[in-house]
Amino acid sequence: MNWRYGIHPNNYAIGETEKYYSDMSEKGWELVKCGITLSRFQKTEPKKMRYRVEVVNLKSLEDGHLPEEQIAVYEDCGWEYVISRGYLHIFRAPEGNDAPEFYLEPEQQAATLKGLRKQYRSSLMAPFIILAFHAFMAALVGGLFNGRWAAQLYRGLVEKTAWVIGFCLFLLWAVFSDLWGFIYISRLYRRMKKGIPLDHAPRSRKLIIIPRIISLLLLICILGCVGYDYLNDERYTMPDVSDGPYILLSDLDIEGKRTTNSVNGEGSMVKANQSMLADHWDTQEYVDVINGSYSSEEWLYQDVYILKNEDMVDRFVEVLMIDSVFAQSTEDYTRIEIPGLDQAWVTERLECIAVKGTTISIFTHPFDSPEGMREALEVVAEKWGK
């Protein structure tokens, strides 16, 4: 092949970047393009080249590119302009020619690193600002003072454990990458301010290999979490006979023809997933019930959980109460006794909760009366007792 791709060092590793491109040229690969992570090389005759990186603040450029006049100055000095990558502008010249170095004093080059260092500092703060903003908005929407937002977080952790872990690892990776870059470029800046020139061919690569290894491990873990969540998620049309620990409207003696929700057009569905903390079924069912010339739409929503840790049961029941659609707190629920269930909770008319062992279910349905809730809970007790 006449071309290939390679993973170049990060922006903060200026000396390592120069050495990487010089080494590739000596192997017969000439740099033609570079992106955020990969550089593209074209096959040429092996030759020794000096690569140099000029750091220029993007705010000082009109379109993110060096002006033609400035490039012409470099070329008059013997440097060929190759490509730009963010703050970095890359030049090369044959080894042994008389092209002068860009800076005679390290202190002069140190000044060019301020913009890059500021970029890493800003990027380092961004995940915290975004996370704080979303937490604040979630608290406002979910109820800042009633704890609903915390209940939603807990419930989300139970339902999508791998996804939550993956998201946390992604934030950790973002913070780690920017923190390492900020520390590295700050260290380089201080050395230059002390008069220590940039090493254009560093022998040790530990300072760029270590973060690469850590980033790779984090990436593998993130992909593993996403893959786990994806492979254990299933969505299908609700069958005529329940294939899980959930009940159907027909179990409540409500017979009719399956239909779609008159509001959003969705049909009767089952969403099943297995997280690291629970097996979960989320169901929605809609039927048309015809009584003579009169018809009505009946619906039933359920969330059924089989927790993998019995110590979580009482806390999770409380979470479901707080995060109920219609109930506002645990005080809206009343405990009743249902044979075959360890716990049974009802509200005035729309929601009830059943608990047996580590199996928990919350129902939302327009029950006609508290007695209707009791009958539904008895149906659940019978089903779970089989």
mmCIF file of C-alpha atoms in Angstrom:
data_model
loop_
_atom_site.group_PDB
_atom_site.id
_atom_site.type_symbol
_atom_site.label_atom_id
_atom_site.label_comp_id
_atom_site.label_asym_id
_atom_site.label_seq_id
_atom_site.Cartn_x
_atom_site.Cartn_y
_atom_site.Cartn_z
ATOM 1 C CA MET A 1 0.000 0.000 0.000
ATOM 2 C CA ASN A 2 1.157 3.519 -0.781
ATOM 3 C CA TRP A 3 -0.328 5.000 2.367
ATOM 4 C CA ARG A 4 -0.937 4.127 6.016
ATOM 5 C CA TYR A 5 -2.328 5.575 9.234
ATOM 6 C CA GLY A 6 -0.610 5.904 12.590
ATOM 7 C CA ILE A 7 -1.622 7.094 16.059
ATOM 8 C CA HIS A 8 0.354 10.247 16.744
ATOM 9 C CA PRO A 9 1.240 11.611 20.208
ATOM 10 C CA ASN A 10 -1.198 13.970 21.891
ATOM 11 C CA ASN A 11 -1.000 17.725 21.348
ATOM 12 C CA TYR A 12 0.865 18.356 24.590
ATOM 13 C CA ALA A 13 3.737 16.006 23.604
ATOM 14 C CA ILE A 14 5.460 18.443 21.245
ATOM 15 C CA GLY A 15 8.931 16.901 21.270
ATOM 16 C CA GLU A 16 7.508 13.392 20.960
ATOM 17 C CA THR A 17 5.366 14.522 18.007
ATOM 18 C CA GLU A 18 8.415 15.908 16.206
ATOM 19 C CA LYS A 19 10.375 12.693 16.806
ATOM 20 C CA TYR A 20 7.435 10.504 15.728
ATOM 21 C CA TYR A 21 7.126 12.185 12.343
ATOM 22 C CA SER A 22 10.918 12.233 11.874
ATOM 23 C CA ASP A 23 11.118 8.500 12.616
ATOM 24 C CA MET A 24 8.288 7.755 10.181
ATOM 25 C CA SER A 25 10.059 9.739 7.449
ATOM 26 C CA GLU A 26 13.250 7.777 8.032
ATOM 27 C CA LYS A 27 11.190 4.594 7.515
ATOM 28 C CA GLY A 28 9.847 5.898 4.218
ATOM 29 C CA TRP A 29 6.519 7.354 5.348
ATOM 30 C CA GLU A 30 5.867 11.027 4.699
ATOM 31 C CA LEU A 31 3.212 12.920 6.645
ATOM 32 C CA VAL A 32 0.370 14.224 4.456
ATOM 33 C CA LYS A 33 -2.548 14.694 6.873
ATOM 34 C CA CYS A 34 -3.329 14.518 10.558
ATOM 35 C CA GLY A 35 -6.532 14.439 12.585
ATOM 36 C CA ILE A 36 -7.463 14.313 16.235
ATOM 37 C CA THR A 37 -5.933 10.879 16.824
ATOM 38 C CA LEU A 38 -4.564 9.543 13.520
ATOM 39 C CA SER A 39 -2.010 10.800 11.024
ATOM 40 C CA ARG A 40 -1.932 9.735 7.392
ATOM 41 C CA PHE A 41 1.362 8.925 5.690
ATOM 42 C CA GLN A 42 2.314 8.392 2.064
ATOM 43 C CA LYS A 43 4.977 5.923 0.972
ATOM 44 C CA THR A 44 8.209 7.593 -0.156
ATOM 45 C CA GLU A 45 11.918 6.943 -0.203
ATOM 46 C CA PRO A 46 13.358 6.750 3.317
ATOM 47 C CA LYS A 47 14.987 10.055 4.213
ATOM 48 C CA LYS A 48 16.063 11.890 7.315
ATOM 49 C CA MET A 49 13.908 14.894 7.998
ATOM 50 C CA ARG A 50 13.600 17.374 10.826
ATOM 51 C CA TYR A 51 10.028 18.024 11.884
ATOM 52 C CA ARG A 52 9.176 21.034 13.991
ATOM 53 C CA VAL A 53 5.909 21.994 15.686
ATOM 54 C CA GLU A 54 4.919 25.632 16.009
ATOM 55 C CA VAL A 55 2.226 26.305 18.624
ATOM 56 C CA VAL A 56 -0.045 29.190 17.631
ATOM 57 C CA ASN A 57 -3.121 30.356 19.536
ATOM 58 C CA LEU A 58 -6.204 29.762 17.375
ATOM 59 C CA LYS A 59 -7.703 33.079 18.524
ATOM 60 C CA SER A 60 -4.888 34.923 16.806
ATOM 61 C CA LEU A 61 -5.781 33.340 13.440
ATOM 62 C CA GLU A 62 -8.672 34.387 11.241
ATOM 63 C CA ASP A 63 -9.645 30.942 9.909
ATOM 64 C CA GLY A 64 -7.577 28.567 12.041
ATOM 65 C CA HIS A 65 -4.738 28.505 9.493
ATOM 66 C CA LEU A 66 -1.430 30.281 9.392
ATOM 67 C CA PRO A 67 -1.426 33.325 7.082
ATOM 68 C CA GLU A 68 0.282 32.805 3.729
ATOM 69 C CA GLU A 69 2.707 35.589 4.562
ATOM 70 C CA GLN A 70 3.828 33.843 7.740
ATOM 71 C CA ILE A 71 4.206 30.519 5.943
ATOM 72 C CA ALA A 72 6.311 32.274 3.300
ATOM 73 C CA VAL A 73 8.671 33.507 6.031
ATOM 74 C CA TYR A 74 9.208 29.957 7.266
ATOM 75 C CA GLU A 75 9.748 28.669 3.742
ATOM 76 C CA ASP A 76 12.312 31.399 3.028
ATOM 77 C CA CYS A 77 14.211 30.054 6.036
ATOM 78 C CA GLY A 78 14.160 26.514 4.606
ATOM 79 C CA TRP A 79 11.085 25.067 6.339
ATOM 80 C CA GLU A 80 8.288 23.377 4.381
ATOM 81 C CA TYR A 81 4.793 23.868 5.779
ATOM 82 C CA VAL A 82 3.026 20.470 6.087
ATOM 83 C CA ILE A 83 -0.272 20.648 7.947
ATOM 84 C CA SER A 84 -2.092 22.132 10.949
ATOM 85 C CA ARG A 85 -3.755 20.287 13.846
ATOM 86 C CA GLY A 86 -5.557 22.595 16.224
ATOM 87 C CA TYR A 87 -2.947 24.694 17.998
ATOM 88 C CA LEU A 88 -0.123 22.769 16.296
ATOM 89 C CA HIS A 89 1.348 23.791 12.936
ATOM 90 C CA ILE A 90 3.839 21.311 11.530
ATOM 91 C CA PHE A 91 6.894 22.071 9.386
ATOM 92 C CA ARG A 92 9.741 19.932 8.065
ATOM 93 C CA ALA A 93 13.153 20.348 6.503
ATOM 94 C CA PRO A 94 15.822 17.888 5.302
ATOM 95 C CA GLU A 95 18.244 16.967 8.035
ATOM 96 C CA GLY A 96 21.558 18.730 7.567
ATOM 97 C CA ASN A 97 20.230 21.800 5.782
ATOM 98 C CA ASP A 98 20.772 25.260 7.203
ATOM 99 C CA ALA A 99 17.150 25.898 8.250
ATOM 100 C CA PRO A 100 17.416 27.663 11.630
ATOM 101 C CA GLU A 101 15.481 26.615 14.698
ATOM 102 C CA PHE A 102 12.306 28.572 15.319
ATOM 103 C CA TYR A 103 13.497 29.987 18.641
ATOM 104 C CA LEU A 104 16.938 30.937 19.870
ATOM 105 C CA GLU A 105 15.808 31.258 23.495
ATOM 106 C CA PRO A 106 13.569 28.719 25.292
ATOM 107 C CA GLU A 107 11.821 31.582 27.091
ATOM 108 C CA GLN A 108 10.487 32.811 23.731
ATOM 109 C CA GLN A 109 9.012 29.405 22.899
ATOM 110 C CA ALA A 110 7.505 29.118 26.396
ATOM 111 C CA ALA A 111 5.238 32.082 25.618
ATOM 112 C CA THR A 112 3.665 30.141 22.739
ATOM 113 C CA LEU A 113 2.485 27.396 25.126
ATOM 114 C CA LYS A 114 0.141 29.634 27.132
ATOM 115 C CA GLY A 115 -2.793 29.153 24.760
ATOM 116 C CA LEU A 116 -2.409 25.367 24.706
ATOM 117 C CA ARG A 117 -2.112 25.241 28.479
ATOM 118 C CA LYS A 118 -5.251 27.382 28.824
ATOM 119 C CA GLN A 119 -7.103 25.056 26.445
ATOM 120 C CA TYR A 120 -6.311 22.033 28.621
ATOM 121 C CA ARG A 121 -7.325 23.913 31.759
ATOM 122 C CA SER A 122 -10.683 24.853 30.206
ATOM 123 C CA SER A 123 -11.268 21.308 28.929
ATOM 124 C CA LEU A 124 -10.454 19.980 32.388
ATOM 125 C CA MET A 125 -13.234 22.049 33.940
ATOM 126 C CA ALA A 126 -15.823 21.330 31.224
ATOM 127 C CA PRO A 127 -16.977 17.843 32.454
ATOM 128 C CA PHE A 128 -17.518 19.175 35.984
ATOM 129 C CA ILE A 129 -19.474 22.181 34.731
ATOM 130 C CA ILE A 130 -21.651 20.031 32.446
ATOM 131 C CA LEU A 131 -22.243 17.459 35.178
ATOM 132 C CA ALA A 132 -23.128 20.152 37.719
ATOM 133 C CA PHE A 133 -25.514 21.806 35.251
ATOM 134 C CA HIS A 134 -27.342 18.560 34.456
ATOM 135 C CA ALA A 135 -27.534 17.645 38.151
ATOM 136 C CA PHE A 136 -28.982 21.073 38.924
ATOM 137 C CA MET A 137 -31.552 20.869 36.111
ATOM 138 C CA ALA A 138 -32.496 17.316 37.095
ATOM 139 C CA ALA A 139 -32.949 18.466 40.681
ATOM 140 C CA LEU A 140 -35.200 21.319 39.587
ATOM 141 C CA VAL A 141 -37.302 19.205 37.221
ATOM 142 C CA GLY A 142 -37.483 16.161 39.494
ATOM 143 C CA GLY A 143 -38.056 18.169 42.668
ATOM 144 C CA LEU A 144 -35.174 19.851 44.412
ATOM 145 C CA PHE A 145 -36.556 19.420 47.895
ATOM 146 C CA ASN A 146 -38.521 16.162 47.764
ATOM 147 C CA GLY A 147 -35.625 13.904 46.827
ATOM 148 C CA ARG A 148 -37.198 12.706 43.563
ATOM 149 C CA TRP A 149 -34.076 13.465 41.524
ATOM 150 C CA ALA A 150 -31.988 11.301 43.884
ATOM 151 C CA ALA A 151 -34.596 8.542 43.604
ATOM 152 C CA GLN A 152 -34.417 8.757 39.812
ATOM 153 C CA LEU A 153 -30.629 8.431 39.938
ATOM 154 C CA TYR A 154 -30.888 5.390 42.192
ATOM 155 C CA ARG A 155 -33.531 3.807 39.991
ATOM 156 C CA GLY A 156 -31.443 4.497 36.897
ATOM 157 C CA LEU A 157 -28.447 2.861 38.558
ATOM 158 C CA VAL A 158 -30.490 -0.277 39.258
ATOM 159 C CA GLU A 159 -31.983 -0.423 35.749
ATOM 160 C CA LYS A 160 -28.867 0.576 33.764
ATOM 161 C CA THR A 161 -25.953 -0.269 36.018
ATOM 162 C CA ALA A 162 -23.466 -0.908 33.213
ATOM 163 C CA TRP A 163 -24.455 2.272 31.379
ATOM 164 C CA VAL A 164 -23.994 4.367 34.535
ATOM 165 C CA ILE A 165 -20.599 2.788 35.206
ATOM 166 C CA GLY A 166 -19.608 3.360 31.575
ATOM 167 C CA PHE A 167 -20.679 7.008 31.749
ATOM 168 C CA CYS A 168 -18.664 7.513 34.950
ATOM 169 C CA LEU A 169 -15.632 5.879 33.333
ATOM 170 C CA PHE A 170 -16.065 8.150 30.301
ATOM 171 C CA LEU A 171 -16.017 11.212 32.561
ATOM 172 C CA LEU A 172 -12.970 9.788 34.347
ATOM 173 C CA TRP A 173 -11.232 9.263 31.006
ATOM 174 C CA ALA A 174 -12.020 12.822 29.877
ATOM 175 C CA VAL A 175 -10.779 14.323 33.142
ATOM 176 C CA PHE A 176 -7.684 12.136 33.217
ATOM 177 C CA SER A 177 -6.712 12.968 29.616
ATOM 178 C CA ASP A 178 -7.074 16.711 30.115
ATOM 179 C CA LEU A 179 -5.403 16.651 33.536
ATOM 180 C CA TRP A 180 -2.418 14.736 32.183
ATOM 181 C CA GLY A 181 -2.146 17.147 29.248
ATOM 182 C CA PHE A 182 -2.341 20.177 31.543
ATOM 183 C CA ILE A 183 0.335 18.795 33.874
ATOM 184 C CA TYR A 184 2.583 17.840 30.962
ATOM 185 C CA ILE A 185 2.343 21.176 29.141
ATOM 186 C CA SER A 186 2.726 23.097 32.418
ATOM 187 C CA ARG A 187 5.882 21.128 33.191
ATOM 188 C CA LEU A 188 7.231 21.879 29.710
ATOM 189 C CA TYR A 189 6.360 25.567 30.122
ATOM 190 C CA ARG A 190 8.207 25.824 33.446
ATOM 191 C CA ARG A 191 11.303 24.117 32.032
ATOM 192 C CA MET A 192 11.412 26.517 29.092
ATOM 193 C CA LYS A 193 10.971 29.494 31.413
ATOM 194 C CA LYS A 194 14.051 28.266 33.270
ATOM 195 C CA GLY A 195 16.007 28.266 29.999
ATOM 196 C CA ILE A 196 15.849 24.510 29.313
ATOM 197 C CA PRO A 197 15.240 24.051 25.561
ATOM 198 C CA LEU A 198 12.692 21.647 24.106
ATOM 199 C CA ASP A 199 14.029 18.143 23.490
ATOM 200 C CA HIS A 200 13.249 17.512 19.810
ATOM 201 C CA ALA A 201 14.095 13.799 20.030
ATOM 202 C CA PRO A 202 13.239 12.482 23.517
ATOM 203 C CA ARG A 203 14.389 8.942 24.128
ATOM 204 C CA SER A 204 11.940 8.080 26.887
ATOM 205 C CA ARG A 205 8.294 7.751 25.887
ATOM 206 C CA LYS A 206 6.948 6.837 29.304
ATOM 207 C CA LEU A 207 5.147 10.153 29.688
ATOM 208 C CA ILE A 208 3.028 9.458 26.594
ATOM 209 C CA ILE A 209 2.852 5.644 26.796
ATOM 210 C CA ILE A 210 1.499 5.572 30.366
ATOM 211 C CA PRO A 211 -1.569 7.754 29.598
ATOM 212 C CA ARG A 212 -2.142 5.767 26.402
ATOM 213 C CA ILE A 213 -2.239 2.502 28.349
ATOM 214 C CA ILE A 214 -4.557 3.964 30.984
ATOM 215 C CA SER A 215 -6.812 5.480 28.310
ATOM 216 C CA LEU A 216 -6.914 2.156 26.441
ATOM 217 C CA LEU A 217 -7.901 0.279 29.601
ATOM 218 C CA LEU A 218 -10.621 2.825 30.346
ATOM 219 C CA LEU A 219 -11.858 2.628 26.757
ATOM 220 C CA ILE A 220 -12.037 -1.174 26.943
ATOM 221 C CA CYS A 221 -14.034 -0.924 30.177
ATOM 222 C CA ILE A 222 -16.378 1.680 28.659
ATOM 223 C CA LEU A 223 -16.990 -0.452 25.575
ATOM 224 C CA GLY A 224 -17.508 -3.474 27.805
ATOM 225 C CA CYS A 225 -20.176 -1.624 29.805
ATOM 226 C CA VAL A 226 -21.921 -0.382 26.663
ATOM 227 C CA GLY A 227 -21.766 -3.856 25.132
ATOM 228 C CA TYR A 228 -23.123 -5.485 28.287
ATOM 229 C CA ASP A 229 -26.030 -3.048 28.368
ATOM 230 C CA TYR A 230 -26.757 -3.489 24.653
ATOM 231 C CA LEU A 231 -26.617 -7.296 24.679
ATOM 232 C CA ASN A 232 -28.908 -7.540 27.709
ATOM 233 C CA ASP A 233 -31.621 -5.221 26.391
ATOM 234 C CA GLU A 234 -34.662 -6.622 24.599
ATOM 235 C CA ARG A 235 -37.828 -4.963 23.278
ATOM 236 C CA TYR A 236 -40.730 -6.887 21.772
ATOM 237 C CA THR A 237 -44.477 -6.815 21.193
ATOM 238 C CA MET A 238 -46.368 -7.957 24.268
ATOM 239 C CA PRO A 239 -47.436 -11.607 23.853
ATOM 240 C CA ASP A 240 -50.956 -12.864 24.520
ATOM 241 C CA VAL A 241 -49.618 -14.865 27.457
ATOM 242 C CA SER A 242 -47.195 -13.305 29.929
ATOM 243 C CA ASP A 243 -43.659 -14.622 29.486
ATOM 244 C CA GLY A 244 -42.322 -12.986 32.633
ATOM 245 C CA PRO A 245 -43.283 -11.978 36.191
ATOM 246 C CA TYR A 246 -45.631 -9.287 34.872
ATOM 247 C CA ILE A 247 -49.420 -9.577 34.536
ATOM 248 C CA LEU A 248 -51.783 -8.703 31.676
ATOM 249 C CA LEU A 249 -55.071 -6.858 31.660
ATOM 250 C CA SER A 250 -56.720 -10.194 30.899
ATOM 251 C CA ASP A 251 -55.418 -11.453 34.260
ATOM 252 C CA LEU A 252 -57.520 -8.684 35.805
ATOM 253 C CA ASP A 253 -60.565 -9.912 33.841
ATOM 254 C CA ILE A 254 -60.326 -6.964 31.466
ATOM 255 C CA GLU A 255 -60.870 -8.394 28.008
ATOM 256 C CA GLY A 256 -60.579 -6.469 24.773
ATOM 257 C CA LYS A 257 -58.723 -6.018 21.544
ATOM 258 C CA ARG A 258 -55.121 -4.850 21.675
ATOM 259 C CA THR A 259 -54.808 -1.316 20.365
ATOM 260 C CA THR A 260 -52.358 1.590 20.350
ATOM 261 C CA ASN A 261 -52.094 4.453 22.780
ATOM 262 C CA SER A 262 -54.396 7.237 21.608
ATOM 263 C CA VAL A 263 -51.871 9.850 22.774
ATOM 264 C CA ASN A 264 -48.518 8.696 21.371
ATOM 265 C CA GLY A 265 -49.531 5.858 19.032
ATOM 266 C CA GLU A 266 -47.399 3.258 20.807
ATOM 267 C CA GLY A 267 -48.559 -0.347 21.000
ATOM 268 C CA SER A 268 -48.454 -2.913 23.774
ATOM 269 C CA MET A 269 -44.771 -3.589 24.407
ATOM 270 C CA VAL A 270 -42.386 -5.338 26.761
ATOM 271 C CA LYS A 271 -38.908 -3.984 27.462
ATOM 272 C CA ALA A 272 -36.730 -6.486 29.279
ATOM 273 C CA ASN A 273 -33.180 -5.961 30.429
ATOM 274 C CA GLN A 274 -30.702 -7.533 32.783
ATOM 275 C CA SER A 275 -28.475 -5.133 34.672
ATOM 276 C CA MET A 276 -25.759 -5.912 37.176
ATOM 277 C CA LEU A 277 -28.190 -5.201 40.026
ATOM 278 C CA ALA A 278 -31.545 -6.448 38.759
ATOM 279 C CA ASP A 279 -33.608 -8.129 36.061
ATOM 280 C CA HIS A 280 -36.192 -5.620 34.868
ATOM 281 C CA TRP A 281 -39.416 -5.797 32.836
ATOM 282 C CA ASP A 282 -41.052 -2.559 31.728
ATOM 283 C CA THR A 283 -44.460 -3.177 30.164
ATOM 284 C CA GLN A 284 -47.248 -1.124 28.632
ATOM 285 C CA GLU A 285 -50.557 -2.585 27.465
ATOM 286 C CA TYR A 286 -53.565 -0.985 25.761
ATOM 287 C CA VAL A 287 -56.879 -2.646 24.866
ATOM 288 C CA ASP A 288 -60.244 -1.505 23.548
ATOM 289 C CA VAL A 289 -63.076 -2.791 25.723
ATOM 290 C CA ILE A 290 -66.509 -2.843 24.061
ATOM 291 C CA ASN A 291 -69.686 -2.960 26.128
ATOM 292 C CA GLY A 292 -72.606 -2.873 23.732
ATOM 293 C CA SER A 293 -72.403 0.448 21.891
ATOM 294 C CA TYR A 294 -69.904 1.859 24.357
ATOM 295 C CA SER A 295 -66.122 1.364 24.105
ATOM 296 C CA SER A 296 -63.255 2.496 26.297
ATOM 297 C CA GLU A 297 -59.499 2.223 26.281
ATOM 298 C CA GLU A 298 -57.967 0.380 29.214
ATOM 299 C CA TRP A 299 -54.269 0.534 29.974
ATOM 300 C CA LEU A 300 -51.752 -0.941 32.370
ATOM 301 C CA TYR A 301 -48.134 0.052 33.019
ATOM 302 C CA GLN A 302 -45.778 -2.102 35.069
ATOM 303 C CA ASP A 303 -42.181 -2.158 36.194
ATOM 304 C CA VAL A 304 -41.112 -5.496 37.630
ATOM 305 C CA TYR A 305 -37.695 -5.939 39.241
ATOM 306 C CA ILE A 306 -35.918 -8.992 40.548
ATOM 307 C CA LEU A 307 -33.112 -7.513 42.621
ATOM 308 C CA LYS A 308 -29.845 -9.395 42.967
ATOM 309 C CA ASN A 309 -29.267 -8.149 46.516
ATOM 310 C CA GLU A 310 -31.987 -8.645 49.122
ATOM 311 C CA ASP A 311 -30.534 -5.842 51.265
ATOM 312 C CA MET A 312 -31.702 -3.374 48.594
ATOM 313 C CA VAL A 313 -35.397 -4.304 48.798
ATOM 314 C CA ASP A 314 -36.692 -1.848 51.413
ATOM 315 C CA ARG A 315 -34.663 1.038 50.030
ATOM 316 C CA PHE A 316 -35.779 0.332 46.467
ATOM 317 C CA VAL A 317 -39.450 0.150 47.476
ATOM 318 C CA GLU A 318 -39.018 3.620 48.981
ATOM 319 C CA VAL A 319 -37.360 4.818 45.769
ATOM 320 C CA LEU A 320 -40.294 3.558 43.687
ATOM 321 C CA MET A 321 -42.722 5.389 45.948
ATOM 322 C CA ILE A 322 -40.842 8.668 45.650
ATOM 323 C CA ASP A 323 -40.425 8.292 41.882
ATOM 324 C CA SER A 324 -44.041 7.314 41.225
ATOM 325 C CA VAL A 325 -45.842 9.049 38.376
ATOM 326 C CA PHE A 326 -48.831 10.207 40.423
ATOM 327 C CA ALA A 327 -47.852 9.726 44.055
ATOM 328 C CA GLN A 328 -45.538 12.384 45.442
ATOM 329 C CA SER A 329 -43.910 10.668 48.401
ATOM 330 C CA THR A 330 -43.906 7.619 50.633
ATOM 331 C CA GLU A 331 -46.708 9.220 52.654
ATOM 332 C CA ASP A 332 -49.110 8.747 49.726
ATOM 333 C CA TYR A 333 -48.804 4.962 50.093
ATOM 334 C CA THR A 334 -50.651 2.809 52.601
ATOM 335 C CA ARG A 335 -49.509 -0.680 53.507
ATOM 336 C CA ILE A 336 -52.052 -3.485 53.377
ATOM 337 C CA GLU A 337 -51.829 -7.228 53.950
ATOM 338 C CA ILE A 338 -52.089 -9.543 50.937
ATOM 339 C CA PRO A 339 -51.614 -13.305 51.460
ATOM 340 C CA GLY A 340 -48.603 -14.527 49.476
ATOM 341 C CA LEU A 341 -46.832 -11.127 49.418
ATOM 342 C CA ASP A 342 -44.222 -9.858 51.852
ATOM 343 C CA GLN A 343 -45.341 -6.276 51.305
ATOM 344 C CA ALA A 344 -48.250 -4.610 49.532
ATOM 345 C CA TRP A 345 -48.712 -0.859 49.165
ATOM 346 C CA VAL A 346 -51.607 1.104 47.654
ATOM 347 C CA THR A 347 -52.439 4.711 46.859
ATOM 348 C CA GLU A 348 -55.874 6.241 46.521
ATOM 349 C CA ARG A 349 -56.553 5.000 43.007
ATOM 350 C CA LEU A 350 -53.763 4.737 40.403
ATOM 351 C CA GLU A 351 -50.639 3.039 41.766
ATOM 352 C CA CYS A 352 -49.777 0.062 43.912
ATOM 353 C CA ILE A 353 -46.638 -1.911 44.760
ATOM 354 C CA ALA A 354 -46.158 -5.635 45.361
ATOM 355 C CA VAL A 355 -43.126 -7.235 47.027
ATOM 356 C CA LYS A 356 -42.182 -10.862 47.469
ATOM 357 C CA GLY A 357 -38.607 -11.758 48.332
ATOM 358 C CA THR A 358 -36.444 -9.757 45.949
ATOM 359 C CA THR A 359 -39.229 -9.387 43.366
ATOM 360 C CA ILE A 360 -40.831 -5.941 43.313
ATOM 361 C CA SER A 361 -43.476 -4.558 40.991
ATOM 362 C CA ILE A 362 -45.152 -1.185 40.697
ATOM 363 C CA PHE A 363 -48.438 -0.927 38.743
ATOM 364 C CA THR A 364 -50.108 2.114 37.241
ATOM 365 C CA HIS A 365 -53.727 1.567 36.206
ATOM 366 C CA PRO A 366 -57.032 3.463 36.580
ATOM 367 C CA PHE A 367 -58.418 1.149 39.246
ATOM 368 C CA ASP A 368 -62.100 1.630 39.964
ATOM 369 C CA SER A 369 -61.633 1.419 43.707
ATOM 370 C CA PRO A 370 -59.198 0.405 46.463
ATOM 371 C CA GLU A 371 -60.813 -3.021 46.229
ATOM 372 C CA GLY A 372 -59.698 -3.181 42.598
ATOM 373 C CA MET A 373 -56.113 -2.637 43.719
ATOM 374 C CA ARG A 374 -56.432 -5.367 46.287
ATOM 375 C CA GLU A 375 -57.744 -7.782 43.648
ATOM 376 C CA ALA A 376 -54.844 -6.910 41.336
ATOM 377 C CA LEU A 377 -52.330 -7.516 44.117
ATOM 378 C CA GLU A 378 -53.978 -10.878 44.856
ATOM 379 C CA VAL A 379 -53.567 -11.800 41.161
ATOM 380 C CA VAL A 380 -49.888 -10.913 41.392
ATOM 381 C CA ALA A 381 -49.474 -12.940 44.589
ATOM 382 C CA GLU A 382 -51.050 -15.942 42.899
ATOM 383 C CA LYS A 383 -48.831 -15.575 39.816
ATOM 384 C CA TRP A 384 -45.627 -15.198 41.818
ATOM 385 C CA GLY A 385 -46.595 -18.099 44.055
ATOM 386 C CA LYS A 386 -46.774 -20.590 41.210
#
